[in-house]
Coordinates of C-alpha atoms in Angstrom, one line a residue:
S155 CA 91.8 92.1 103.2
A156 CA 89.7 93.8 100.6
S157 CA 89.3 97.0 102.6
N158 CA 93.1 97.4 102.7
T159 CA 93.4 97.4 98.9
T160 CA 90.9 100.3 98.5
T161 CA 92.2 102.5 101.4
T162 CA 94.1 105.5 100.4
T163 CA 96.5 107.6 102.4
G164 CA 95.9 111.3 102.4
D165 CA 95.3 112.7 98.9
F166 CA 97.2 109.9 97.3
P167 CA 95.4 107.2 95.3
Y168 CA 97.8 104.5 96.4
T169 CA 97.5 102.2 99.5
Y170 CA 100.1 102.4 102.2
Q171 CA 101.7 99.1 100.9
Q172 CA 101.8 100.5 97.4
Q173 CA 103.5 103.7 98.6
K174 CA 106.1 101.6 100.4
I175 CA 106.9 99.7 97.2
L176 CA 107.0 102.9 95.1
A177 CA 109.4 104.4 97.6
N178 CA 111.8 101.5 98.1
V179 CA 112.1 99.9 94.6
P180 CA 113.9 103.0 93.2
R181 CA 116.2 102.9 96.2
A182 CA 117.2 99.3 95.4
A183 CA 117.9 100.3 91.8
A184 CA 119.9 103.3 93.1
A185 CA 122.0 101.1 95.3
V186 CA 122.9 99.0 92.3
S187 CA 123.7 102.1 90.3
F188 CA 125.8 103.5 93.1
A189 CA 127.8 100.2 93.3
C190 CA 128.3 100.2 89.5
G191 CA 129.4 103.8 89.6
L192 CA 132.0 103.0 92.2
A193 CA 133.3 100.0 90.1
M194 CA 133.4 102.2 87.0
L195 CA 135.3 104.9 88.8
Q196 CA 137.8 102.4 90.2
R197 CA 138.5 100.9 86.7
S198 CA 138.6 104.3 85.0
L199 CA 140.9 105.8 87.5
A200 CA 143.3 102.9 87.1
R201 CA 143.6 103.5 83.3
R202 CA 142.8 107.2 82.9
R203 CA 146.1 108.0 81.2
V204 CA 145.7 105.3 78.5
N205 CA 143.2 107.2 76.4
I206 CA 140.3 109.7 76.4
F207 CA 137.8 106.9 76.8
H208 CA 138.9 106.2 80.4
R209 CA 138.9 109.9 81.3
M210 CA 135.3 110.1 80.0
G211 CA 134.5 107.1 82.1
V212 CA 135.7 109.0 85.2
G213 CA 133.3 111.8 84.5
M214 CA 130.4 109.5 83.8
S215 CA 131.0 107.4 86.9
V216 CA 131.1 110.5 89.1
H217 CA 127.8 111.6 87.6
L218 CA 126.3 108.2 88.2
I219 CA 127.5 108.2 91.8
L220 CA 126.0 111.6 92.5
Y221 CA 122.7 110.8 90.8
A222 CA 122.4 107.4 92.6
S223 CA 123.1 109.0 95.9
W224 CA 120.2 111.5 95.5
N225 CA 117.9 108.6 94.4
L226 CA 118.9 106.7 97.5
Y227 CA 117.7 109.6 99.6
G228 CA 114.5 109.3 97.6
P229 CA 111.2 110.4 99.1
A230 CA 112.9 111.4 102.4
A231 CA 113.4 114.8 100.8
V232 CA 109.7 115.3 100.3
P233 CA 108.1 117.6 103.0
A234 CA 106.7 115.6 105.9
S235 CA 103.5 117.6 105.8
T236 CA 102.5 115.8 102.6
G237 CA 101.7 112.6 104.4
L238 CA 103.5 110.5 101.8
Y239 CA 105.2 107.3 103.0
G240 CA 108.8 108.0 103.9
A241 CA 108.5 111.8 103.7
H242 CA 110.7 113.4 106.3
G243 CA 112.0 116.5 104.6
T244 CA 111.2 120.2 104.2
T245 CA 110.4 122.3 101.2
A246 CA 114.1 123.2 101.1
T247 CA 115.2 119.6 101.0
C248 CA 112.7 118.9 98.2
T249 CA 113.9 121.8 96.2
A250 CA 117.5 120.8 96.6
M251 CA 116.8 117.3 95.5
G252 CA 114.9 118.5 92.5
F253 CA 117.7 120.8 91.6
F254 CA 120.4 118.1 91.8
L255 CA 118.4 115.5 90.0
Q256 CA 118.0 117.9 87.1
V257 CA 121.6 119.0 87.0

């Protein structure tokens, strides 16, 4: 309906449906990244003694796995008091997620 497209949730300029999409699309991408990181790790560990390239692959795959796992957690780390779709966290979880995404 037309009224649904103009309705906002809290102080956010997005509709509830748009918030759901914005929360879940990055999670789908993170799931693919996580799977790719695991595949990279498996291949790199099997050949890590061959040359430096494979040892670097281990480090990059570990980073990708950690980064993707935080992105899978996504908006759940945002404080629930914000009213954002999928927000279930606290200020501490939001701060921790921000820290690990920047590291």
